[in-house]
Amino acid sequence: TCSTLGRRCLPAPLSTPTSSRLYCICSPPTCSTKISMVFVLLVALQLPLANFASAAEAAVASCFTPRLAQTLVACNPSVVGGWRKQSVVVLDGVLGREACERLRSEAEAIRSRGLLERAESSGDVMATQVTPDDDSMRRAATTLTALPRAIARAVGRRINDEVRGRQASGEAMSCLVEDGAHTNKLAVVETDGGAYLKHVDSILAGGMDPRKLTAIYYLNPNWSEAQGGHLRAWDAVVVGGDGGEAGPPAGGDGAVRVAPRGDRLGVFWSGGLL
């Protein structure tokens, strides 16, 4: 899902109004662990890129607390003992509305310059990898290109600290995240009813797929319930910043739902969540 994508121009302007398009950015760290990532931002500070990256990393770390890292490590699918009910950590107000709106405008600039292509996993989604090494990408979205690594570092370090603590206590646990290693994807839903099929992000057996954690940052500051676009997860609970849990609503398909609200960050195990 988060592999590097090629680039090509859009064939023609799309009729879907900008306000109704749903944007998110996701990416995964590498090593024994990759994170499908997020977009966090402190762009409102107007800092130089290097300072922005550090500030963004600190902002994510302050939201993704050791307690939340403990919650995720407890359902690590690589742990000896078999399958465990999964948790989706959901954090709101990560960077603030102004920052989210700025990131959204950069994402729209990437789209308007024809830097998106149709995702192989869903023809209703336009996507690309956001990289600071691409000059045209960097010119369109200076701060957006700095976010994935900042998030990977913040989330990865919290997970590593918790795993190391358990290893020191004698638990058989692996799955450390390499510092800052990740892939990412900016995804834009272009059509009503567009969706991904039910899937697991990391599917290759034997540890061949390096993606271990997925983080999603939603760039929809004016999202409304009528737009839909929820993340659905089965056999899982949603854990908020206060540590509280929410299960699936009564009736329906038994899935928990996470709305794609702007400035919201979701984190879960790539190989554990369906």
PDB file of C-alpha atoms in Angstrom:
ATOM      1  CA  THR A   1       0.000   0.000   0.000  1.00  0.00           C
ATOM      2  CA  CYS A   2       2.817   2.404   0.837  1.00  0.00           C
ATOM      3  CA  SER A   3       5.329   1.539  -1.891  1.00  0.00           C
ATOM      4  CA  THR A   4       6.799   4.309  -4.001  1.00  0.00           C
ATOM      5  CA  LEU A   5       4.475   5.310  -6.803  1.00  0.00           C
ATOM      6  CA  GLY A   6       5.297   6.680 -10.236  1.00  0.00           C
ATOM      7  CA  ARG A   7       3.999  10.003 -11.362  1.00  0.00           C
ATOM      8  CA  ARG A   8       1.842  10.979 -14.330  1.00  0.00           C
ATOM      9  CA  CYS A   9      -0.405  13.885 -15.247  1.00  0.00           C
ATOM     10  CA  LEU A  10      -4.123  13.665 -14.611  1.00  0.00           C
ATOM     11  CA  PRO A  11      -5.987  13.163 -17.881  1.00  0.00           C
ATOM     12  CA  ALA A  12      -8.481  15.944 -17.217  1.00  0.00           C
ATOM     13  CA  PRO A  13      -9.862  18.056 -14.362  1.00  0.00           C
ATOM     14  CA  LEU A  14     -12.056  15.980 -12.073  1.00  0.00           C
ATOM     15  CA  SER A  15     -15.583  17.091 -11.351  1.00  0.00           C
ATOM     16  CA  THR A  16     -15.607  16.206  -7.657  1.00  0.00           C
ATOM     17  CA  PRO A  17     -15.700  19.479  -5.669  1.00  0.00           C
ATOM     18  CA  THR A  18     -12.527  20.097  -3.663  1.00  0.00           C
ATOM     19  CA  SER A  19     -14.494  20.368  -0.430  1.00  0.00           C
ATOM     20  CA  SER A  20     -15.821  16.839  -0.812  1.00  0.00           C
ATOM     21  CA  ARG A  21     -12.501  15.125  -1.457  1.00  0.00           C
ATOM     22  CA  LEU A  22     -11.064  13.233   1.487  1.00  0.00           C
ATOM     23  CA  TYR A  23      -7.326  13.472   2.030  1.00  0.00           C
ATOM     24  CA  CYS A  24      -5.066  11.501   4.329  1.00  0.00           C
ATOM     25  CA  ILE A  25      -1.423  10.701   4.497  1.00  0.00           C
ATOM     26  CA  CYS A  26      -0.027   7.447   5.722  1.00  0.00           C
ATOM     27  CA  SER A  27       3.341   5.715   5.930  1.00  0.00           C
ATOM     28  CA  PRO A  28       5.294   2.829   7.664  1.00  0.00           C
ATOM     29  CA  PRO A  29       9.002   2.654   9.392  1.00  0.00           C
ATOM     30  CA  THR A  30      11.541   0.018   8.186  1.00  0.00           C
ATOM     31  CA  CYS A  31      14.025  -2.297   9.887  1.00  0.00           C
ATOM     32  CA  SER A  32      12.316  -5.069  11.611  1.00  0.00           C
ATOM     33  CA  THR A  33       9.538  -2.540  11.674  1.00  0.00           C
ATOM     34  CA  LYS A  34       7.953  -0.075   9.311  1.00  0.00           C
ATOM     35  CA  ILE A  35       5.229   2.421   9.994  1.00  0.00           C
ATOM     36  CA  SER A  36       2.434   3.254   7.508  1.00  0.00           C
ATOM     37  CA  MET A  37       2.572   6.923   8.281  1.00  0.00           C
ATOM     38  CA  VAL A  38       0.961  10.158   9.148  1.00  0.00           C
ATOM     39  CA  PHE A  39       1.016  13.843   8.658  1.00  0.00           C
ATOM     40  CA  VAL A  40       1.648  15.890  11.698  1.00  0.00           C
ATOM     41  CA  LEU A  41       2.473  19.516  11.467  1.00  0.00           C
ATOM     42  CA  LEU A  42       3.601  22.668  13.154  1.00  0.00           C
ATOM     43  CA  VAL A  43       3.594  24.671   9.988  1.00  0.00           C
ATOM     44  CA  ALA A  44       1.808  27.533  11.724  1.00  0.00           C
ATOM     45  CA  LEU A  45       5.125  28.282  13.454  1.00  0.00           C
ATOM     46  CA  GLN A  46       6.696  29.201  10.096  1.00  0.00           C
ATOM     47  CA  LEU A  47       9.975  27.572  11.139  1.00  0.00           C
ATOM     48  CA  PRO A  48      12.851  26.611   8.818  1.00  0.00           C
ATOM     49  CA  LEU A  49      12.466  23.047   7.546  1.00  0.00           C
ATOM     50  CA  ALA A  50      15.026  21.522   9.936  1.00  0.00           C
ATOM     51  CA  ASN A  51      13.405  23.224  12.935  1.00  0.00           C
ATOM     52  CA  PHE A  52       9.948  22.275  11.731  1.00  0.00           C
ATOM     53  CA  ALA A  53      10.883  18.599  11.535  1.00  0.00           C
ATOM     54  CA  SER A  54      12.163  18.667  15.117  1.00  0.00           C
ATOM     55  CA  ALA A  55       9.105  20.533  16.366  1.00  0.00           C
ATOM     56  CA  ALA A  56       6.754  18.152  14.567  1.00  0.00           C
ATOM     57  CA  GLU A  57       8.524  15.143  16.041  1.00  0.00           C
ATOM     58  CA  ALA A  58       8.203  16.621  19.525  1.00  0.00           C
ATOM     59  CA  ALA A  59       4.503  17.359  18.990  1.00  0.00           C
ATOM     60  CA  VAL A  60       3.749  13.784  17.947  1.00  0.00           C
ATOM     61  CA  ALA A  61       5.747  12.368  20.843  1.00  0.00           C
ATOM     62  CA  SER A  62       3.809  14.513  23.311  1.00  0.00           C
ATOM     63  CA  CYS A  63       0.511  13.053  22.037  1.00  0.00           C
ATOM     64  CA  PHE A  64       1.662   9.472  21.565  1.00  0.00           C
ATOM     65  CA  THR A  65       2.459   8.863  25.212  1.00  0.00           C
ATOM     66  CA  PRO A  66       4.321   5.901  26.788  1.00  0.00           C
ATOM     67  CA  ARG A  67       0.954   4.642  28.030  1.00  0.00           C
ATOM     68  CA  LEU A  68      -0.390   4.454  24.472  1.00  0.00           C
ATOM     69  CA  ALA A  69       2.798   2.755  23.284  1.00  0.00           C
ATOM     70  CA  GLN A  70       2.254   0.197  26.049  1.00  0.00           C
ATOM     71  CA  THR A  71      -1.281  -0.414  24.774  1.00  0.00           C
ATOM     72  CA  LEU A  72      -0.033  -1.116  21.255  1.00  0.00           C
ATOM     73  CA  VAL A  73       2.891  -3.297  22.294  1.00  0.00           C
ATOM     74  CA  ALA A  74       0.476  -5.404  24.346  1.00  0.00           C
ATOM     75  CA  CYS A  75      -1.281  -6.444  21.118  1.00  0.00           C
ATOM     76  CA  ASN A  76       1.891  -6.822  19.025  1.00  0.00           C
ATOM     77  CA  PRO A  77       1.042  -9.589  16.491  1.00  0.00           C
ATOM     78  CA  SER A  78       4.668 -10.830  16.474  1.00  0.00           C
ATOM     79  CA  VAL A  79       4.544 -11.719  20.175  1.00  0.00           C
ATOM     80  CA  VAL A  80       4.729 -15.406  21.071  1.00  0.00           C
ATOM     81  CA  GLY A  81       1.298 -16.575  22.153  1.00  0.00           C
ATOM     82  CA  GLY A  82      -0.722 -16.112  18.998  1.00  0.00           C
ATOM     83  CA  TRP A  83      -3.354 -13.680  17.843  1.00  0.00           C
ATOM     84  CA  ARG A  84      -4.489 -10.873  20.115  1.00  0.00           C
ATOM     85  CA  LYS A  85      -7.381  -8.433  19.860  1.00  0.00           C
ATOM     86  CA  GLN A  86      -6.019  -5.322  18.168  1.00  0.00           C
ATOM     87  CA  SER A  87      -6.046  -1.701  19.332  1.00  0.00           C
ATOM     88  CA  VAL A  88      -6.246   1.398  17.141  1.00  0.00           C
ATOM     89  CA  VAL A  89      -4.781   4.420  18.914  1.00  0.00           C
ATOM     90  CA  VAL A  90      -6.665   7.566  17.852  1.00  0.00           C
ATOM     91  CA  LEU A  91      -5.409  11.047  18.770  1.00  0.00           C
ATOM     92  CA  ASP A  92      -7.212  14.327  18.056  1.00  0.00           C
ATOM     93  CA  GLY A  93      -5.888  17.890  17.938  1.00  0.00           C
ATOM     94  CA  VAL A  94      -2.362  16.732  17.177  1.00  0.00           C
ATOM     95  CA  LEU A  95      -1.223  19.926  15.445  1.00  0.00           C
ATOM     96  CA  GLY A  96      -4.183  22.285  15.489  1.00  0.00           C
ATOM     97  CA  ARG A  97      -6.666  23.382  12.853  1.00  0.00           C
ATOM     98  CA  GLU A  98      -4.447  26.031  11.269  1.00  0.00           C
ATOM     99  CA  ALA A  99      -1.673  23.509  10.718  1.00  0.00           C
ATOM    100  CA  CYS A 100      -4.087  20.956   9.275  1.00  0.00           C
ATOM    101  CA  GLU A 101      -5.482  23.528   6.837  1.00  0.00           C
ATOM    102  CA  ARG A 102      -1.966  24.439   5.690  1.00  0.00           C
ATOM    103  CA  LEU A 103      -1.109  20.791   5.110  1.00  0.00           C
ATOM    104  CA  ARG A 104      -4.364  20.319   3.234  1.00  0.00           C
ATOM    105  CA  SER A 105      -3.490  23.207   0.911  1.00  0.00           C
ATOM    106  CA  GLU A 106      -0.101  21.632   0.183  1.00  0.00           C
ATOM    107  CA  ALA A 107      -1.775  18.296  -0.563  1.00  0.00           C
ATOM    108  CA  GLU A 108      -4.134  20.046  -2.981  1.00  0.00           C
ATOM    109  CA  ALA A 109      -1.127  21.699  -4.652  1.00  0.00           C
ATOM    110  CA  ILE A 110       0.399  18.260  -5.220  1.00  0.00           C
ATOM    111  CA  ARG A 111      -2.845  17.102  -6.812  1.00  0.00           C
ATOM    112  CA  SER A 112      -3.259  20.178  -9.007  1.00  0.00           C
ATOM    113  CA  ARG A 113       0.271  19.686 -10.395  1.00  0.00           C
ATOM    114  CA  GLY A 114      -0.598  16.201 -11.623  1.00  0.00           C
ATOM    115  CA  LEU A 115       1.688  14.382  -9.186  1.00  0.00           C
ATOM    116  CA  LEU A 116      -0.912  11.768  -8.204  1.00  0.00           C
ATOM    117  CA  GLU A 117      -1.757   8.503  -9.955  1.00  0.00           C
ATOM    118  CA  ARG A 118      -4.488   5.947  -9.478  1.00  0.00           C
ATOM    119  CA  ALA A 119      -3.718   3.564  -6.636  1.00  0.00           C
ATOM    120  CA  GLU A 120      -3.349  -0.085  -7.674  1.00  0.00           C
ATOM    121  CA  SER A 121      -5.301  -1.206  -4.609  1.00  0.00           C
ATOM    122  CA  SER A 122      -8.318   0.998  -5.432  1.00  0.00           C
ATOM    123  CA  GLY A 123      -9.156   2.794  -8.646  1.00  0.00           C
ATOM    124  CA  ASP A 124     -11.206   5.320  -6.673  1.00  0.00           C
ATOM    125  CA  VAL A 125      -8.111   6.611  -4.862  1.00  0.00           C
ATOM    126  CA  MET A 126      -5.381   8.868  -6.262  1.00  0.00           C
ATOM    127  CA  ALA A 127      -2.054   8.585  -4.454  1.00  0.00           C
ATOM    128  CA  THR A 128       1.676   9.242  -4.433  1.00  0.00           C
ATOM    129  CA  GLN A 129       4.659   8.987  -2.147  1.00  0.00           C
ATOM    130  CA  VAL A 130       5.665  12.361  -0.720  1.00  0.00           C
ATOM    131  CA  THR A 131       9.446  12.784  -0.754  1.00  0.00           C
ATOM    132  CA  PRO A 132      11.723  15.794  -0.126  1.00  0.00           C
ATOM    133  CA  ASP A 133      14.169  14.390  -2.710  1.00  0.00           C
ATOM    134  CA  ASP A 134      11.766  15.250  -5.548  1.00  0.00           C
ATOM    135  CA  ASP A 135      12.177  18.914  -6.518  1.00  0.00           C
ATOM    136  CA  SER A 136       8.658  19.358  -7.899  1.00  0.00           C
ATOM    137  CA  MET A 137       7.193  17.672  -4.835  1.00  0.00           C
ATOM    138  CA  ARG A 138       9.243  19.783  -2.446  1.00  0.00           C
ATOM    139  CA  ARG A 139       8.260  23.019  -4.200  1.00  0.00           C
ATOM    140  CA  ALA A 140       4.565  22.105  -3.941  1.00  0.00           C
ATOM    141  CA  ALA A 141       4.654  20.901  -0.324  1.00  0.00           C
ATOM    142  CA  THR A 142       7.735  21.932   1.632  1.00  0.00           C
ATOM    143  CA  THR A 143       6.426  21.095   5.095  1.00  0.00           C
ATOM    144  CA  LEU A 144       4.370  18.090   4.053  1.00  0.00           C
ATOM    145  CA  THR A 145       7.488  16.352   2.741  1.00  0.00           C
ATOM    146  CA  ALA A 146       9.180  16.690   6.149  1.00  0.00           C
ATOM    147  CA  LEU A 147       6.372  15.156   8.190  1.00  0.00           C
ATOM    148  CA  PRO A 148       6.565  11.390   7.554  1.00  0.00           C
ATOM    149  CA  ARG A 149      10.053  10.903   8.956  1.00  0.00           C
ATOM    150  CA  ALA A 150       9.255  13.097  11.965  1.00  0.00           C
ATOM    151  CA  ILE A 151       6.238  10.938  12.763  1.00  0.00           C
ATOM    152  CA  ALA A 152       8.112   7.689  12.169  1.00  0.00           C
ATOM    153  CA  ARG A 153      10.800   8.777  14.594  1.00  0.00           C
ATOM    154  CA  ALA A 154       8.366   9.891  17.313  1.00  0.00           C
ATOM    155  CA  VAL A 155       6.119   6.825  17.160  1.00  0.00           C
ATOM    156  CA  GLY A 156       9.011   4.411  16.607  1.00  0.00           C
ATOM    157  CA  ARG A 157      10.962   5.613  19.611  1.00  0.00           C
ATOM    158  CA  ARG A 158       7.976   5.266  21.915  1.00  0.00           C
ATOM    159  CA  ILE A 159       7.410   1.703  20.708  1.00  0.00           C
ATOM    160  CA  ASN A 160      11.121   0.853  20.982  1.00  0.00           C
ATOM    161  CA  ASP A 161      11.293   2.124  24.561  1.00  0.00           C
ATOM    162  CA  GLU A 162       8.350  -0.056  25.576  1.00  0.00           C
ATOM    163  CA  VAL A 163       9.682  -3.141  23.772  1.00  0.00           C
ATOM    164  CA  ARG A 164      13.141  -2.755  25.337  1.00  0.00           C
ATOM    165  CA  GLY A 165      11.571  -2.485  28.773  1.00  0.00           C
ATOM    166  CA  ARG A 166       9.718  -5.758  28.245  1.00  0.00           C
ATOM    167  CA  GLN A 167      12.804  -7.456  26.856  1.00  0.00           C
ATOM    168  CA  ALA A 168      14.713  -6.437  29.986  1.00  0.00           C
ATOM    169  CA  SER A 169      11.991  -8.110  32.029  1.00  0.00           C
ATOM    170  CA  GLY A 170      12.543 -11.371  30.151  1.00  0.00           C
ATOM    171  CA  GLU A 171       9.637 -11.258  27.725  1.00  0.00           C
ATOM    172  CA  ALA A 172      10.195 -12.856  24.303  1.00  0.00           C
ATOM    173  CA  MET A 173       9.453  -9.833  22.159  1.00  0.00           C
ATOM    174  CA  SER A 174      10.894  -8.423  18.972  1.00  0.00           C
ATOM    175  CA  CYS A 175       9.683  -5.924  16.375  1.00  0.00           C
ATOM    176  CA  LEU A 176      11.825  -2.867  17.079  1.00  0.00           C
ATOM    177  CA  VAL A 177      11.421   0.019  14.662  1.00  0.00           C
ATOM    178  CA  GLU A 178      14.446   1.384  12.844  1.00  0.00           C
ATOM    179  CA  ASP A 179      14.936   5.067  13.654  1.00  0.00           C
ATOM    180  CA  GLY A 180      12.954   7.139  11.167  1.00  0.00           C
ATOM    181  CA  ALA A 181      12.708   4.409   8.509  1.00  0.00           C
ATOM    182  CA  HIS A 182       9.363   4.514   6.701  1.00  0.00           C
ATOM    183  CA  THR A 183       7.417   4.658   3.495  1.00  0.00           C
ATOM    184  CA  ASN A 184       4.481   7.018   3.041  1.00  0.00           C
ATOM    185  CA  LYS A 185       1.503   7.705   0.837  1.00  0.00           C
ATOM    186  CA  LEU A 186      -0.658  10.749   0.258  1.00  0.00           C
ATOM    187  CA  ALA A 187      -4.090   9.355  -0.654  1.00  0.00           C
ATOM    188  CA  VAL A 188      -7.060  11.290  -2.067  1.00  0.00           C
ATOM    189  CA  VAL A 189     -10.514   9.746  -2.462  1.00  0.00           C
ATOM    190  CA  GLU A 190     -11.888  11.176  -5.698  1.00  0.00           C
ATOM    191  CA  THR A 191     -15.343   9.610  -6.072  1.00  0.00           C
ATOM    192  CA  ASP A 192     -18.436   9.045  -3.970  1.00  0.00           C
ATOM    193  CA  GLY A 193     -18.410   5.499  -2.623  1.00  0.00           C
ATOM    194  CA  GLY A 194     -14.666   5.087  -3.153  1.00  0.00           C
ATOM    195  CA  ALA A 195     -13.089   2.606  -0.746  1.00  0.00           C
ATOM    196  CA  TYR A 196     -10.363   0.056  -0.133  1.00  0.00           C
ATOM    197  CA  LEU A 197     -11.376  -3.578   0.073  1.00  0.00           C
ATOM    198  CA  LYS A 198     -11.082  -5.318   3.430  1.00  0.00           C
ATOM    199  CA  HIS A 199      -7.351  -6.033   3.914  1.00  0.00           C
ATOM    200  CA  VAL A 200      -4.303  -6.212   6.160  1.00  0.00           C
ATOM    201  CA  ASP A 201      -1.588  -3.646   5.378  1.00  0.00           C
ATOM    202  CA  SER A 202       1.390  -5.984   5.813  1.00  0.00           C
ATOM    203  CA  ILE A 203       0.697  -9.375   4.248  1.00  0.00           C
ATOM    204  CA  LEU A 204       3.991 -11.070   3.333  1.00  0.00           C
ATOM    205  CA  ALA A 205       4.867 -14.040   5.529  1.00  0.00           C
ATOM    206  CA  GLY A 206       8.242 -14.767   7.097  1.00  0.00           C
ATOM    207  CA  GLY A 207       9.053 -11.144   7.934  1.00  0.00           C
ATOM    208  CA  MET A 208       9.658 -10.218   4.281  1.00  0.00           C
ATOM    209  CA  ASP A 209       7.342  -7.198   4.442  1.00  0.00           C
ATOM    210  CA  PRO A 210       9.149  -4.587   6.589  1.00  0.00           C
ATOM    211  CA  ARG A 211       5.996  -2.615   7.349  1.00  0.00           C
ATOM    212  CA  LYS A 212       5.095  -3.089  10.999  1.00  0.00           C
ATOM    213  CA  LEU A 213       3.162  -0.030  12.156  1.00  0.00           C
ATOM    214  CA  THR A 214       0.690   2.097  10.238  1.00  0.00           C
ATOM    215  CA  ALA A 215       0.049   5.737  11.122  1.00  0.00           C
ATOM    216  CA  ILE A 216      -2.598   7.827   9.349  1.00  0.00           C
ATOM    217  CA  TYR A 217      -2.965  11.601   9.598  1.00  0.00           C
ATOM    218  CA  TYR A 218      -6.206  13.027   8.180  1.00  0.00           C
ATOM    219  CA  LEU A 219      -6.138  16.295   6.208  1.00  0.00           C
ATOM    220  CA  ASN A 220      -9.880  17.050   6.276  1.00  0.00           C
ATOM    221  CA  PRO A 221     -10.405  20.166   8.454  1.00  0.00           C
ATOM    222  CA  ASN A 222     -13.994  20.638   7.234  1.00  0.00           C
ATOM    223  CA  TRP A 223     -15.063  16.998   7.301  1.00  0.00           C
ATOM    224  CA  SER A 224     -18.729  16.210   7.986  1.00  0.00           C
ATOM    225  CA  GLU A 225     -20.454  12.923   8.812  1.00  0.00           C
ATOM    226  CA  ALA A 226     -22.263  12.991   5.465  1.00  0.00           C
ATOM    227  CA  GLN A 227     -18.932  12.635   3.630  1.00  0.00           C
ATOM    228  CA  GLY A 228     -18.174   9.227   5.181  1.00  0.00           C
ATOM    229  CA  GLY A 229     -14.679   7.885   4.591  1.00  0.00           C
ATOM    230  CA  HIS A 230     -14.375   6.064   7.942  1.00  0.00           C
ATOM    231  CA  LEU A 231     -11.578   3.605   8.665  1.00  0.00           C
ATOM    232  CA  ARG A 232     -13.246   0.292   9.617  1.00  0.00           C
ATOM    233  CA  ALA A 233     -11.471  -2.347  11.718  1.00  0.00           C
ATOM    234  CA  TRP A 234     -12.629  -5.790  12.845  1.00  0.00           C
ATOM    235  CA  ASP A 235     -11.880  -7.574  16.128  1.00  0.00           C
ATOM    236  CA  ALA A 236     -10.458  -4.333  17.468  1.00  0.00           C
ATOM    237  CA  VAL A 237     -11.026  -1.511  19.944  1.00  0.00           C
ATOM    238  CA  VAL A 238     -10.341   2.203  19.539  1.00  0.00           C
ATOM    239  CA  VAL A 239      -8.131   3.674  22.257  1.00  0.00           C
ATOM    240  CA  GLY A 240      -8.195   7.460  22.739  1.00  0.00           C
ATOM    241  CA  GLY A 241      -5.590   9.799  24.115  1.00  0.00           C
ATOM    242  CA  ASP A 242      -7.113   9.420  27.588  1.00  0.00           C
ATOM    243  CA  GLY A 243      -6.607   5.653  27.450  1.00  0.00           C
ATOM    244  CA  GLY A 244     -10.340   4.927  27.198  1.00  0.00           C
ATOM    245  CA  GLU A 245     -11.570   2.194  24.850  1.00  0.00           C
ATOM    246  CA  ALA A 246     -14.514   2.006  22.460  1.00  0.00           C
ATOM    247  CA  GLY A 247     -15.737  -1.153  20.762  1.00  0.00           C
ATOM    248  CA  PRO A 248     -17.912  -1.579  17.664  1.00  0.00           C
ATOM    249  CA  PRO A 249     -21.384   0.015  17.652  1.00  0.00           C
ATOM    250  CA  ALA A 250     -24.368  -2.216  18.197  1.00  0.00           C
ATOM    251  CA  GLY A 251     -25.560  -3.933  15.026  1.00  0.00           C
ATOM    252  CA  GLY A 252     -23.972  -3.311  11.646  1.00  0.00           C
ATOM    253  CA  ASP A 253     -20.977  -5.317  10.461  1.00  0.00           C
ATOM    254  CA  GLY A 254     -19.209  -5.559  13.823  1.00  0.00           C
ATOM    255  CA  ALA A 255     -16.418  -3.149  12.846  1.00  0.00           C
ATOM    256  CA  VAL A 256     -15.194  -0.197  14.861  1.00  0.00           C
ATOM    257  CA  ARG A 257     -15.181   3.041  12.881  1.00  0.00           C
ATOM    258  CA  VAL A 258     -12.705   5.899  12.941  1.00  0.00           C
ATOM    259  CA  ALA A 259     -13.931   9.095  11.267  1.00  0.00           C
ATOM    260  CA  PRO A 260     -11.402  10.894   9.009  1.00  0.00           C
ATOM    261  CA  ARG A 261     -11.576  14.152  10.956  1.00  0.00           C
ATOM    262  CA  GLY A 262      -8.936  16.749  10.251  1.00  0.00           C
ATOM    263  CA  ASP A 263      -5.882  16.808  12.554  1.00  0.00           C
ATOM    264  CA  ARG A 264      -6.574  13.243  13.715  1.00  0.00           C
ATOM    265  CA  LEU A 265      -3.821  10.626  13.931  1.00  0.00           C
ATOM    266  CA  GLY A 266      -4.438   6.869  14.038  1.00  0.00           C
ATOM    267  CA  VAL A 267      -1.749   4.249  14.779  1.00  0.00           C
ATOM    268  CA  PHE A 268      -2.009   0.434  14.615  1.00  0.00           C
ATOM    269  CA  TRP A 269      -0.032  -2.718  13.746  1.00  0.00           C
ATOM    270  CA  SER A 270       0.214  -3.145   9.974  1.00  0.00           C
ATOM    271  CA  GLY A 271       0.151  -6.927  10.167  1.00  0.00           C
ATOM    272  CA  GLY A 272      -2.431  -7.232  12.927  1.00  0.00           C
ATOM    273  CA  LEU A 273      -5.395  -5.042  12.022  1.00  0.00           C
ATOM    274  CA  LEU A 274      -8.040  -6.150   9.516  1.00  0.00           C
TER     275      LEU A 274
END
